[in-house]
Coordinates of C-alpha atoms in Angstrom, one line a residue:
I1 CA 37.4 -39.4 28.7
I2 CA 35.3 -42.1 30.3
C3 CA 36.8 -45.4 31.2
A4 CA 33.9 -47.9 30.9
A5 CA 34.7 -50.4 33.6
N6 CA 31.8 -52.5 34.1
T7 CA 30.5 -53.4 30.5
T8 CA 30.2 -57.0 30.7
P9 CA 27.1 -59.0 31.0
S10 CA 25.6 -59.4 34.4
C11 CA 27.0 -62.8 34.8
C12 CA 30.5 -61.6 34.6
Q13 CA 32.6 -59.5 37.3
P14 CA 35.1 -56.6 36.4
N15 CA 38.8 -57.0 36.8
S16 CA 39.6 -54.0 39.0
R17 CA 43.4 -54.3 38.1
I18 CA 42.9 -53.7 34.5
V19 CA 40.8 -50.6 35.4
T20 CA 43.5 -49.4 37.6
E21 CA 46.2 -49.8 34.9
V22 CA 43.9 -47.9 32.3
L23 CA 43.5 -45.0 34.6
I24 CA 47.4 -45.0 35.4
Q25 CA 47.9 -44.6 31.6
I26 CA 45.4 -41.7 31.3
Q27 CA 47.1 -39.9 34.4
S28 CA 50.6 -40.4 32.8
R29 CA 49.7 -39.0 29.6
L30 CA 47.8 -36.1 31.0
A31 CA 51.1 -35.2 32.9
M32 CA 53.0 -35.2 29.4
T33 CA 50.5 -32.9 27.5
N34 CA 48.7 -29.6 27.8
L35 CA 45.6 -31.7 28.4
S36 CA 44.4 -31.1 31.9
N37 CA 41.4 -31.1 34.2
D38 CA 41.3 -27.1 33.6
D39 CA 40.6 -27.9 30.0
G40 CA 37.2 -29.4 30.8
V41 CA 38.3 -33.0 30.7
E42 CA 36.8 -35.2 33.3
I43 CA 38.0 -38.8 34.1
V44 CA 34.9 -40.9 35.3
E45 CA 34.6 -44.5 36.2
L46 CA 31.4 -45.9 35.5
S47 CA 29.2 -48.4 37.3
D48 CA 27.2 -51.3 36.0
S49 CA 24.0 -49.2 35.9
D50 CA 25.8 -46.4 34.1
N51 CA 27.1 -48.2 31.1
S52 CA 25.7 -51.3 29.2
K53 CA 27.4 -50.7 25.8
G54 CA 30.6 -52.7 24.6
G55 CA 32.9 -52.3 21.7
D56 CA 36.2 -51.4 20.4
A57 CA 38.0 -48.1 20.8
H58 CA 37.4 -45.6 18.2
V59 CA 39.1 -42.2 17.5
G60 CA 37.1 -39.7 15.4
D61 CA 38.1 -36.3 14.1
D62 CA 36.6 -34.1 16.8
D63 CA 36.2 -36.4 19.8
I64 CA 37.5 -39.7 21.3
I65 CA 35.2 -42.3 22.5
V66 CA 37.0 -45.0 24.6
D67 CA 34.9 -48.0 25.3
I68 CA 36.8 -50.7 26.9
V69 CA 35.2 -54.0 27.1
Q70 CA 36.3 -56.0 30.2
A71 CA 36.5 -59.7 30.0
T72 CA 35.1 -62.3 32.3
R73 CA 36.5 -62.6 35.8
S74 CA 40.1 -63.3 35.6
S75 CA 41.7 -66.2 37.5
E76 CA 43.7 -65.6 40.8
R77 CA 46.8 -67.0 39.0
R78 CA 46.3 -64.7 35.9
T79 CA 45.9 -61.6 38.2
A80 CA 49.0 -62.4 40.3
A81 CA 51.1 -63.0 37.4
M82 CA 50.0 -59.8 35.8
T83 CA 50.5 -57.4 38.8
K84 CA 53.0 -59.5 40.9
D85 CA 50.9 -58.7 44.0
E86 CA 48.9 -60.9 46.2
P87 CA 46.0 -62.7 44.6
I88 CA 42.5 -61.0 44.5
E89 CA 40.0 -62.9 46.4
L90 CA 37.2 -63.9 44.1
D91 CA 33.6 -64.4 44.7
D92 CA 32.5 -67.9 44.9
E93 CA 29.5 -67.3 42.8
N94 CA 31.5 -66.8 39.8
P95 CA 34.6 -69.1 39.6
P96 CA 37.3 -68.8 37.1
S97 CA 36.6 -70.4 33.5
G98 CA 38.8 -72.1 31.1
S99 CA 38.7 -69.0 28.8
D100 CA 40.9 -67.0 31.3
H101 CA 44.1 -67.1 29.1
K102 CA 42.1 -66.0 26.1
N103 CA 40.5 -63.2 27.8
D104 CA 44.1 -62.0 29.3
N105 CA 45.1 -61.6 25.7
E106 CA 42.2 -59.7 24.6
N107 CA 42.4 -57.4 27.7
E108 CA 46.2 -56.7 27.1
K109 CA 45.4 -55.9 23.4
A110 CA 42.7 -53.6 24.4
I111 CA 44.8 -51.8 26.9
E112 CA 47.6 -51.3 24.2
S113 CA 45.0 -50.2 21.8
F114 CA 43.7 -47.6 24.1
G115 CA 47.2 -46.4 24.7
E116 CA 47.9 -45.8 21.2
H117 CA 44.4 -44.0 20.6
L118 CA 45.1 -41.8 23.7
D119 CA 48.3 -40.8 22.4
K120 CA 46.9 -39.7 19.3
A121 CA 44.0 -38.0 20.9
C122 CA 46.4 -36.0 23.1
D123 CA 48.5 -34.9 20.1
E124 CA 45.3 -33.7 18.3
N125 CA 44.4 -31.8 21.4
D126 CA 47.7 -30.2 21.6
Q127 CA 47.2 -28.8 18.1
R128 CA 43.8 -27.8 18.8
H129 CA 44.8 -26.0 22.0
N130 CA 47.5 -24.0 20.3
R131 CA 45.0 -22.7 17.7
A132 CA 42.5 -21.9 20.3
D133 CA 45.0 -19.6 22.3
K134 CA 45.2 -17.3 19.4
E135 CA 41.4 -16.7 19.5
S136 CA 39.0 -15.1 21.9
H137 CA 38.4 -16.9 25.1
S138 CA 35.0 -18.4 26.1
E139 CA 34.1 -18.8 29.9
D140 CA 32.0 -21.8 29.6
S141 CA 33.5 -24.1 27.2
S142 CA 32.5 -26.9 29.3
R143 CA 29.1 -26.8 28.0
A144 CA 30.7 -28.4 24.8
I145 CA 31.2 -31.6 26.6
L146 CA 28.2 -33.7 26.1
S147 CA 28.3 -36.4 28.8
S148 CA 25.8 -39.4 28.6
R149 CA 26.0 -41.8 31.3
E150 CA 23.5 -44.0 29.6
A151 CA 25.5 -44.4 26.5
G152 CA 28.9 -44.3 28.3
I153 CA 30.5 -41.7 26.1
I154 CA 31.6 -38.1 26.3
Q155 CA 32.5 -35.6 23.7
Q156 CA 36.1 -34.4 23.7
P157 CA 36.0 -30.4 24.3
S158 CA 37.9 -28.3 21.8
S159 CA 39.5 -26.3 24.7
N160 CA 38.6 -23.6 27.3
N161 CA 39.1 -21.1 24.5
S162 CA 36.4 -22.2 22.1
T163 CA 35.3 -19.6 19.7
N164 CA 32.2 -21.3 18.2
A165 CA 29.9 -18.3 17.5
R166 CA 26.8 -19.9 17.9
D167 CA 27.8 -21.2 21.3
E168 CA 28.9 -17.8 22.3
I169 CA 25.5 -16.2 21.5
N170 CA 23.6 -18.9 23.2
E171 CA 25.8 -18.4 26.4
D172 CA 25.1 -14.8 26.5
A173 CA 21.4 -15.2 25.9
D174 CA 20.3 -15.2 29.6
D175 CA 23.0 -12.6 30.7
P176 CA 21.3 -9.8 32.3
R177 CA 23.9 -7.4 30.9
H178 CA 22.6 -8.3 27.4
L179 CA 19.0 -6.9 27.8
T180 CA 16.9 -6.1 24.7
G181 CA 17.1 -2.3 24.3
V182 CA 14.2 0.1 24.3
D183 CA 14.1 3.0 22.2
G184 CA 12.9 5.9 24.6
T185 CA 10.9 7.7 22.2
G186 CA 8.7 4.6 21.4
P187 CA 7.0 4.4 24.8
W188 CA 6.4 8.1 24.9
R189 CA 4.6 7.8 21.5
S190 CA 2.6 4.9 22.9
W191 CA 1.6 6.7 26.0
K192 CA 0.3 9.7 23.9
R193 CA -2.0 7.4 22.0
N194 CA -3.5 5.2 24.8
F195 CA -6.6 7.7 25.6
K196 CA -9.6 8.5 23.6
T197 CA -10.0 11.9 25.1
S198 CA -7.8 14.5 27.1
L199 CA -10.5 14.0 29.9
M200 CA -9.6 10.2 30.2
A201 CA -5.9 11.1 30.6
V202 CA -6.8 13.5 33.5
M203 CA -8.8 10.6 35.1
D204 CA -5.9 8.5 35.1
L205 CA -4.2 11.0 37.1
V206 CA -7.0 11.4 39.4
D207 CA -6.9 7.5 39.7
N208 CA -3.5 7.8 41.1
A209 CA -4.5 10.5 43.6
L210 CA -7.5 8.6 44.9
D211 CA -5.4 5.4 45.3
A212 CA -3.2 7.3 47.6
S213 CA -5.8 9.3 49.4
I214 CA -8.6 7.0 50.1
P215 CA -8.1 4.8 53.2
K216 CA -8.0 1.0 52.3
V217 CA -10.3 -1.4 54.0
G218 CA -8.8 -2.2 57.4
E219 CA -6.5 0.9 57.7
K220 CA -6.8 3.1 60.9
N221 CA -6.7 6.5 59.8
H222 CA -9.4 8.0 62.1
N223 CA -8.6 11.7 61.8
F224 CA -7.4 11.4 58.1
I225 CA -9.4 13.3 55.5
G226 CA -8.5 12.5 51.9
R227 CA -8.1 15.4 49.6
V228 CA -7.6 16.0 45.9
H229 CA -7.2 19.5 44.6
V230 CA -7.1 20.4 40.9
F231 CA -6.5 24.0 39.8
P232 CA -4.7 26.0 37.1
D233 CA -1.1 26.7 37.1
V234 CA -0.6 30.4 37.0
F235 CA 2.5 32.5 36.1
L236 CA 2.1 36.2 36.6
T237 CA -1.3 36.8 34.9
S238 CA -1.2 33.8 32.5
T239 CA -2.5 30.3 32.8
T240 CA 0.4 28.1 31.7
G241 CA -0.8 24.7 32.6
L242 CA -2.6 22.5 35.3
C243 CA -1.8 21.4 38.9
M244 CA -3.1 18.3 40.6
V245 CA -2.2 17.8 44.3
N246 CA -3.4 15.2 46.8
N247 CA -2.3 13.9 50.2
S248 CA -1.6 10.1 51.1
T249 CA -2.6 7.8 53.7
Q250 CA 0.9 6.4 54.1
K251 CA 4.6 7.0 53.1
M252 CA 5.0 7.0 49.4
R253 CA 7.7 5.4 47.3
P254 CA 10.8 7.5 46.4
L255 CA 10.3 9.1 42.9
V256 CA 13.2 7.3 41.4
E257 CA 10.9 4.1 41.8
V258 CA 7.8 6.0 41.0
L259 CA 9.2 7.1 37.7
R260 CA 10.6 3.7 36.8
V261 CA 8.8 2.6 33.6
Y262 CA 6.2 -0.2 34.0
D263 CA 7.1 -0.6 37.6
S264 CA 4.2 -0.5 40.1
S265 CA 3.8 -1.4 43.7
K266 CA 0.0 -2.1 43.0
I267 CA 0.7 -5.3 41.2
D268 CA -1.9 -7.8 42.5
S269 CA -3.4 -5.2 45.0
G270 CA -6.9 -6.5 44.4
A271 CA -9.7 -4.1 44.8
G272 CA -7.6 -1.6 46.8
D273 CA -5.9 0.2 44.1
I274 CA -6.9 1.2 40.3
G275 CA -3.4 1.3 38.9
E276 CA -1.3 -1.7 38.7
N277 CA 0.6 -1.4 35.4
G278 CA 3.2 1.1 36.3
V279 CA 2.2 3.5 33.6
V280 CA -0.5 5.7 35.1
L281 CA 1.4 8.6 35.9
K282 CA 3.8 8.6 32.8
Q283 CA 1.0 7.9 30.1
G284 CA -1.2 10.5 31.7
C285 CA 1.5 13.3 31.8
A286 CA 2.7 12.3 28.4
T287 CA -0.9 12.6 26.8
L288 CA -1.5 16.1 28.3
S289 CA 1.9 17.7 28.1
D290 CA 5.3 17.5 26.7
L291 CA 6.8 18.7 30.0
S292 CA 5.5 17.6 33.4
F293 CA 7.0 17.9 37.1
I294 CA 6.3 15.7 39.9
L295 CA 6.8 17.0 43.4
S296 CA 6.4 15.0 46.6
K297 CA 6.8 15.6 50.4
N298 CA 7.4 12.3 52.0
G299 CA 7.2 12.7 55.8
G300 CA 8.8 15.9 56.5
N301 CA 10.1 19.2 54.9
D302 CA 13.4 17.7 54.8
E303 CA 12.2 14.8 52.6
I304 CA 11.0 16.4 49.3
E305 CA 11.6 15.1 45.8
L306 CA 11.4 16.5 42.2
G307 CA 10.7 14.3 39.1
I308 CA 10.8 15.5 35.3
I309 CA 8.6 13.7 32.7
A310 CA 9.7 15.3 29.5
K311 CA 9.5 14.4 25.8
S312 CA 12.8 16.1 25.1
L313 CA 14.6 14.0 27.6
Q314 CA 13.7 10.7 25.7
M315 CA 16.3 9.3 23.6
K316 CA 16.9 6.2 21.3
E317 CA 19.2 4.8 24.1
G318 CA 16.3 4.6 26.5
C319 CA 13.6 6.3 28.6
Y320 CA 15.0 9.0 31.0
L321 CA 12.7 10.1 33.8
P322 CA 15.1 11.9 36.4
A323 CA 14.4 12.5 40.0
F324 CA 16.2 14.7 42.4
K325 CA 16.2 15.0 46.3
F326 CA 16.1 18.3 48.2
S327 CA 15.2 19.7 51.6
N328 CA 13.0 22.7 52.3
M329 CA 14.3 23.2 55.8
K330 CA 14.7 27.0 56.8
E331 CA 18.1 28.2 58.3
N332 CA 17.9 31.5 60.0
G333 CA 14.5 31.8 58.8
E334 CA 15.2 31.4 55.1
S335 CA 14.9 28.5 52.9
T336 CA 17.8 27.0 51.1
L337 CA 15.9 25.1 48.6
N338 CA 16.5 27.6 45.8
N339 CA 20.2 27.5 46.3
Q340 CA 20.0 23.6 46.3
M341 CA 18.3 23.6 43.1
H342 CA 20.9 26.0 41.4
T343 CA 23.5 24.0 42.6
A344 CA 22.0 20.7 41.2
F345 CA 21.0 22.2 37.8
S346 CA 24.3 24.0 37.2
Q347 CA 26.1 20.6 37.0
P348 CA 27.0 19.5 33.5
K349 CA 25.5 16.3 33.8
H350 CA 22.0 17.7 34.6
R351 CA 22.1 20.3 31.8
D352 CA 19.1 18.5 29.9
S353 CA 17.1 18.7 33.2
A354 CA 18.1 22.2 33.6
A355 CA 16.9 23.0 30.2
C356 CA 13.5 21.5 31.1
V357 CA 13.3 23.8 34.3
A358 CA 14.4 26.7 32.1
R359 CA 11.5 26.3 29.7
Y360 CA 9.1 26.2 32.7
G361 CA 10.5 29.6 33.5
G362 CA 9.2 31.2 30.3
A363 CA 5.5 31.7 30.1
N364 CA 5.3 30.7 26.4
G365 CA 8.4 28.4 26.2
G366 CA 10.5 31.0 24.6
A367 CA 8.0 32.3 21.9
N368 CA 9.8 35.7 22.2
S369 CA 12.7 37.4 23.9
K370 CA 10.9 38.4 27.0
D371 CA 9.5 34.9 27.6
A372 CA 12.6 33.0 26.7
P373 CA 13.7 30.0 28.7
N374 CA 14.9 31.2 32.2
L375 CA 16.4 28.9 34.7
D376 CA 16.0 31.3 37.7
V377 CA 12.4 31.9 37.1
G378 CA 11.7 28.2 36.6
I379 CA 13.5 27.2 39.8
D380 CA 11.5 30.1 41.7
R381 CA 8.1 28.7 40.4
L382 CA 9.0 25.1 41.6
C383 CA 10.1 26.5 45.0
R384 CA 6.6 28.0 45.2
H385 CA 4.9 24.7 44.5
F386 CA 7.0 23.0 47.1
D387 CA 5.9 25.8 49.6
R388 CA 2.3 24.8 49.0
L389 CA 3.1 21.0 49.6
C390 CA 5.2 21.9 52.8
H391 CA 3.2 24.7 54.5
N392 CA -0.1 25.3 52.8
F393 CA -1.7 21.8 52.3
Y394 CA -3.3 21.2 55.7
N395 CA 0.0 20.1 57.2
N396 CA -0.3 16.6 55.7
P397 CA 3.0 14.7 56.0
H398 CA 2.8 12.8 52.6
V399 CA 1.8 15.2 49.8
F400 CA 2.0 14.5 46.0
M401 CA 1.8 17.0 43.0
V402 CA 1.8 16.8 39.3
V403 CA 2.4 20.0 37.3
L404 CA 1.5 19.8 33.7
D405 CA 3.0 22.6 31.4
K406 CA 1.2 23.7 28.4
V407 CA -1.7 21.3 28.5
T408 CA -2.5 19.9 24.9
H409 CA -6.2 19.7 25.4
I410 CA -7.9 20.3 21.9
V411 CA -9.7 23.7 21.7
Q412 CA -12.3 24.2 19.0
R413 CA -11.3 27.2 16.7
H414 CA -12.9 28.8 13.7
S415 CA -9.7 29.4 11.8
D416 CA -6.5 27.5 11.2
E417 CA -4.4 30.6 11.4
E418 CA -1.4 30.7 13.5
M419 CA -1.7 32.4 16.8
D420 CA 0.6 35.1 18.1
V421 CA 2.1 35.3 21.7
D422 CA -1.0 36.9 23.2
E423 CA -3.5 34.4 21.5
E424 CA -1.4 31.6 22.8
D425 CA -1.9 32.8 26.1
V426 CA -5.6 33.3 25.7
A427 CA -5.6 29.5 24.0
E428 CA -3.9 28.1 27.2
N429 CA -6.4 29.8 29.4
V430 CA -9.1 28.4 27.3
R431 CA -7.8 24.9 27.2
V432 CA -7.4 24.7 30.9
A433 CA -10.7 26.1 31.6
E434 CA -12.6 23.7 29.2
L435 CA -10.8 20.7 30.7
L436 CA -11.6 21.8 34.2
E437 CA -15.2 22.3 33.3
E438 CA -15.3 18.8 31.6
L439 CA -13.9 17.2 34.7
K440 CA -16.2 19.1 36.9
R441 CA -19.3 17.9 34.8
D442 CA -18.3 14.2 34.5
I443 CA -16.2 13.5 37.6
S444 CA -19.4 12.7 39.8
F445 CA -20.2 9.8 37.2
M446 CA -16.8 8.4 37.3
Y447 CA -16.8 7.0 40.8
L448 CA -19.3 5.1 43.1
H449 CA -17.6 4.9 46.5
I450 CA -15.9 8.2 47.3
P451 CA -16.3 8.7 51.1
D452 CA -18.8 11.6 52.0
D453 CA -16.1 13.4 54.0
F454 CA -13.5 13.2 51.1
D455 CA -12.2 16.6 50.0
F456 CA -12.3 16.9 46.3
C457 CA -12.0 20.4 44.8
I458 CA -11.9 21.6 41.2
N459 CA -10.6 25.2 40.9
G460 CA -11.8 25.9 44.4
E461 CA -15.2 24.3 44.0
S462 CA -16.2 21.1 46.0
V463 CA -17.4 18.0 44.1
W464 CA -19.9 15.5 45.6
F465 CA -20.2 11.8 44.2
K466 CA -23.9 11.2 44.7
C467 CA -25.3 11.4 41.3
W468 CA -26.9 8.1 40.8
T469 CA -28.9 7.9 44.1
E470 CA -30.4 11.3 43.0
R471 CA -31.0 10.5 39.5
L472 CA -32.3 7.0 39.4
V473 CA -36.0 6.1 40.5
E474 CA -37.0 2.6 41.7
F475 CA -33.2 2.2 42.5
S476 CA -32.6 -1.5 43.4
T477 CA -29.5 -3.5 44.2
F478 CA -28.9 -7.2 43.4
A479 CA -26.1 -9.5 44.5
V480 CA -25.0 -12.0 42.0
R481 CA -22.3 -14.7 41.9
V482 CA -20.2 -15.0 38.9
G483 CA -18.0 -17.9 37.8
K484 CA -14.8 -17.4 36.1
T485 CA -13.9 -20.9 34.9
R486 CA -17.2 -22.8 34.8
S487 CA -20.2 -22.1 32.7
W488 CA -23.3 -20.2 34.1
K489 CA -25.3 -23.4 33.4
E490 CA -23.3 -25.2 36.0
T491 CA -24.0 -25.0 39.8
I492 CA -21.4 -22.8 41.6
T493 CA -20.8 -24.0 45.3
D494 CA -20.0 -21.7 48.2
G495 CA -16.4 -21.2 48.7
D496 CA -15.4 -21.8 44.9
P497 CA -12.2 -19.8 44.6
N498 CA -13.0 -19.2 40.9
A499 CA -16.2 -17.4 41.6
Y500 CA -16.9 -14.0 43.2
E501 CA -19.9 -11.7 44.0
L502 CA -20.5 -8.4 42.5
N503 CA -23.6 -6.0 42.9
V504 CA -25.9 -5.1 40.3
L505 CA -27.7 -1.7 40.6
V506 CA -30.8 -1.1 38.4
G507 CA -33.1 2.0 38.0
F508 CA -34.7 4.3 35.6
D509 CA -32.9 7.5 34.8
R510 CA -35.4 10.5 35.5
I511 CA -33.3 12.9 33.5
R512 CA -33.0 10.8 30.3
V513 CA -36.6 9.9 30.4
S514 CA -37.6 13.6 30.6
S515 CA -35.1 14.9 27.9
K516 CA -36.2 15.0 24.4
F517 CA -32.7 14.9 23.1
S518 CA -31.4 11.9 25.2
R519 CA -31.6 8.3 24.3
N520 CA -33.8 6.1 26.4
E521 CA -32.4 2.5 25.6
A522 CA -30.9 0.5 28.3
S523 CA -27.5 1.8 29.3
L524 CA -24.8 -0.1 31.0
Y525 CA -22.1 1.4 33.3
I526 CA -19.4 -0.9 34.6
Y527 CA -17.5 0.3 37.6
S528 CA -14.5 -1.5 39.4
R529 CA -12.2 -1.3 42.4
Q530 CA -12.7 0.1 46.0
S531 CA -13.2 3.7 44.6
G532 CA -15.8 2.4 42.0
R533 CA -14.0 3.7 39.0
L534 CA -16.1 3.9 35.6
I535 CA -14.3 1.5 33.4
K536 CA -16.8 1.0 30.4
Y537 CA -20.1 2.7 29.3
E538 CA -22.5 1.3 26.7
P539 CA -25.2 3.6 25.6
D540 CA -27.3 0.8 24.3
C541 CA -26.4 -2.5 26.2
R542 CA -29.5 -4.5 25.0
H543 CA -27.4 -6.7 22.6
E544 CA -24.6 -6.9 25.1
L545 CA -27.0 -8.4 27.7
N546 CA -29.0 -10.5 25.4
L547 CA -32.3 -8.4 25.7
Q548 CA -34.8 -7.7 23.2
T549 CA -33.7 -5.0 20.9
G550 CA -36.8 -4.3 18.9
G551 CA -39.7 -2.1 19.9
T552 CA -39.8 0.0 23.2
D553 CA -38.9 -2.9 25.4
F554 CA -36.0 -2.3 27.8
C555 CA -36.1 1.6 27.2
S556 CA -37.8 4.2 29.5
G557 CA -34.3 5.3 30.6
L558 CA -33.3 1.8 32.0
T559 CA -29.9 2.1 33.5
V560 CA -27.8 -0.9 34.7
I561 CA -24.8 -0.3 37.0
L562 CA -22.2 -3.1 37.4
D563 CA -20.3 -2.7 40.7
D564 CA -17.0 -4.8 40.9
I565 CA -16.1 -3.5 44.4
R566 CA -14.0 -6.5 45.1
G567 CA -11.8 -5.8 42.0
R568 CA -12.2 -9.2 40.2
L569 CA -12.4 -7.8 36.6
P570 CA -9.2 -7.7 34.8
L571 CA -8.6 -4.1 33.4
N572 CA -6.5 -2.9 30.4
P573 CA -3.8 -0.4 31.4
S574 CA -5.9 2.7 30.5
K575 CA -8.8 1.7 32.4
Q576 CA -11.1 2.0 29.6
D577 CA -12.2 -1.6 29.0
I578 CA -12.1 -5.1 30.5
A579 CA -9.1 -7.4 29.4
F580 CA -10.8 -10.8 29.4
G581 CA -8.0 -11.9 27.2
E582 CA -5.8 -12.0 30.1
E583 CA -7.5 -15.0 31.5
S584 CA -7.1 -18.5 30.5
F585 CA -10.9 -19.0 30.6
G586 CA -11.6 -15.3 29.6
K587 CA -14.3 -16.2 27.1
V588 CA -16.3 -18.2 29.9
H589 CA -15.7 -15.3 32.3
K590 CA -17.2 -12.8 30.0
E591 CA -20.2 -14.9 28.9
N592 CA -21.1 -15.7 32.5
L593 CA -20.8 -11.9 33.7
F594 CA -23.2 -10.6 31.1
K595 CA -25.5 -13.6 31.3
W596 CA -26.1 -12.8 35.0
V597 CA -26.2 -9.0 34.5
G598 CA -28.7 -9.6 31.6
A599 CA -30.9 -11.9 33.9
V600 CA -31.2 -9.1 36.4
A601 CA -32.0 -6.4 34.0
H602 CA -34.6 -8.7 32.4
F603 CA -36.4 -9.6 35.7
Y604 CA -36.2 -6.0 37.0
Y605 CA -37.8 -4.5 33.7
Y606 CA -40.6 -6.9 33.5
Y607 CA -41.4 -6.8 37.1
H608 CA -41.9 -3.0 37.0
L609 CA -43.6 -3.2 33.7
A610 CA -46.3 -5.4 35.2
K611 CA -46.7 -3.2 38.2
F612 CA -47.2 0.0 36.3
R613 CA -48.9 -1.5 33.3
T614 CA -52.3 -0.2 34.2
K615 CA -51.2 3.3 35.4

C-alpha cells in the first residue's frame, strides 16, 4: 500500500500532519487484521520525484490503489486546530492562500474515504488469506507485488500462500534442482555414431594420450620421455580386446572428474591440447567397445583408480560412469588390491559394476558355460593391468590406461553365417590385428610434431613421425597471416588480436607421382594444435583453393599441408573437420584461410613449372 504524500504541483508543499494521520490509520488497521508485513505488504512514503499522479482513491477486485492528493500548503491556524499542537513553521516562499478552509474539507474527506477503502481492502484480504491457507505454500509470493514508483501504485498481493500455477513454474525455472533430464542411453548412441571409421575412434584415444604425454611449451621436464604403447589384451591364449597405456607429464584429474560427461580441463587450452569437449575418452570407448575399463596411477601405488564405461550401465535416468579408488601397496610382501576389489564389488550398491567386471572375466562374455561371467577372474585380470601400471611402465608416477573389451572393428567376411565360440575367438584376434595394422600404417601421417625421442609403440614396434620430410621433394615452408574478422582484401596490421600466423608446407609427393594407381591432383592436409593432429584431408583441393581444375595444372602429386601449430582453428568434437560455424565471423575466416593457402599453392606450382619447363 503506497501513501502518495507529494502529489501536488511543484508550487505547493505537502502537509506532513495529514500524511502522518494517514499512516497512523494504516498501522491501526494492520494491528486489527491478519494483514501484516509478513504478507509482503509494504508501506512506502513517496517523495516528489517518485510520484506525479493525482486522483481519487479506488478499490478494485484484486488490488487497492490509494492515491491521496494533498492540497496546497495549510495555514498555521488550520494545522494548529487540526492537531492541537504547536503551529508548523511555514516556508516564506509559499504563504497560505485564501483557499485553506476549502482544502481542509477536501483533505478530511480524502482521509475518511481512504479509511473506508482500507477497511474494505482489509476484509477482502482476510477472506483471501483464509482461502490461501488451505492451498499449497509459495516461497516467493512477493513477486506478485508489482511496485511502480513512477506511477505511484502497487498491486495488492494475494498472500504468502499464492497458488498461481504459472508463477510457481516460473519461480522454479532457474532452480538448479529442476534440471532438464538426460536419457543416459541417448549420449551413448550419439557417441557410437560420431566417427567415420573405427580407426578415427582409436585416434581419438591417441589424442588423449598425446595431450598428457607431450610436454607443453614452457614445461621443464628435462628427463621426461613421453610414452604411448598400444597392444592386444590377451586372456589365456585368446585376444579379447585392445589396451592403450601412456604416461603423463603431470598429475591427472581424479577419474570421477575425467568420466564426468562433457566436462573437460582443456577448454580454451589453445594449442597445447587436442581434446577440449569432455567427450574424447567416452565417445572413443563407446565407438570401439560396449565395455571399457579406465585405470590410472596418479602419483604412487597408493593412488590408483578404476573407472568403467559400459553400455549396460546407461539408463533412462541418466549417464552412469562409475569410478573407484584403491591402493596397490604391498603388506608383508603381498598386494591387498585383490581383496579391496572383492570387498567393493560385493556390496549390493555396486552389483551392476560387479557384473561388468564379471563379464570381463569370461573370455567370450558368457558364450558358453566354461566362459561364463566370472567376478574372480575379472578382478584378477584388472589386478594384472594395475601391476603393469605400478611396476612395469618405466616407474613413471603418473600413468593412464584404457582397456577395450570385445573391439567392434568391422572385419570383412565371405559369409553371414553365425560363428561358434572358437570362430568368435579367431574373429576377435583378426579384428584387433587389423585395427593395429591400420593404426601402424596411418599413424605417421596423423601427426606433424611428435618429438624425435617420443616412445610410441604398436604391438612392440616403434613408430616414427617423419613421413612428409621423406616423401616430399622440393619441400618448402611459407608463413602467412590470416585474419578472422576482416576480409583478406584489407590490410592486417601487426598486433591485430583477430589475426594469426600459420605455416603452409608445400611439395611434390614422389610416391604418388610414381604410382599408377594413385591420384596426382593437388591434395590438402590440415593439421592443428601443438602435436600437429590431422584434422581434414582433401584428395583434390583445387576447387577448395580456387585453383584451375581443368587439364593437368596443379597435379604432379602437389601436396599442400596447412600447419595450425598455434591452435587458432575451431575444431568439431571428433576432430574430423573445422567448425567455422562456431565463430561470429566464421564465413570470413574460412574465405580468408583458403584464399591465402590457395595463393601460396598457386605461386609454388607456377614457380616450379617455370623452373622445370625445359627439363
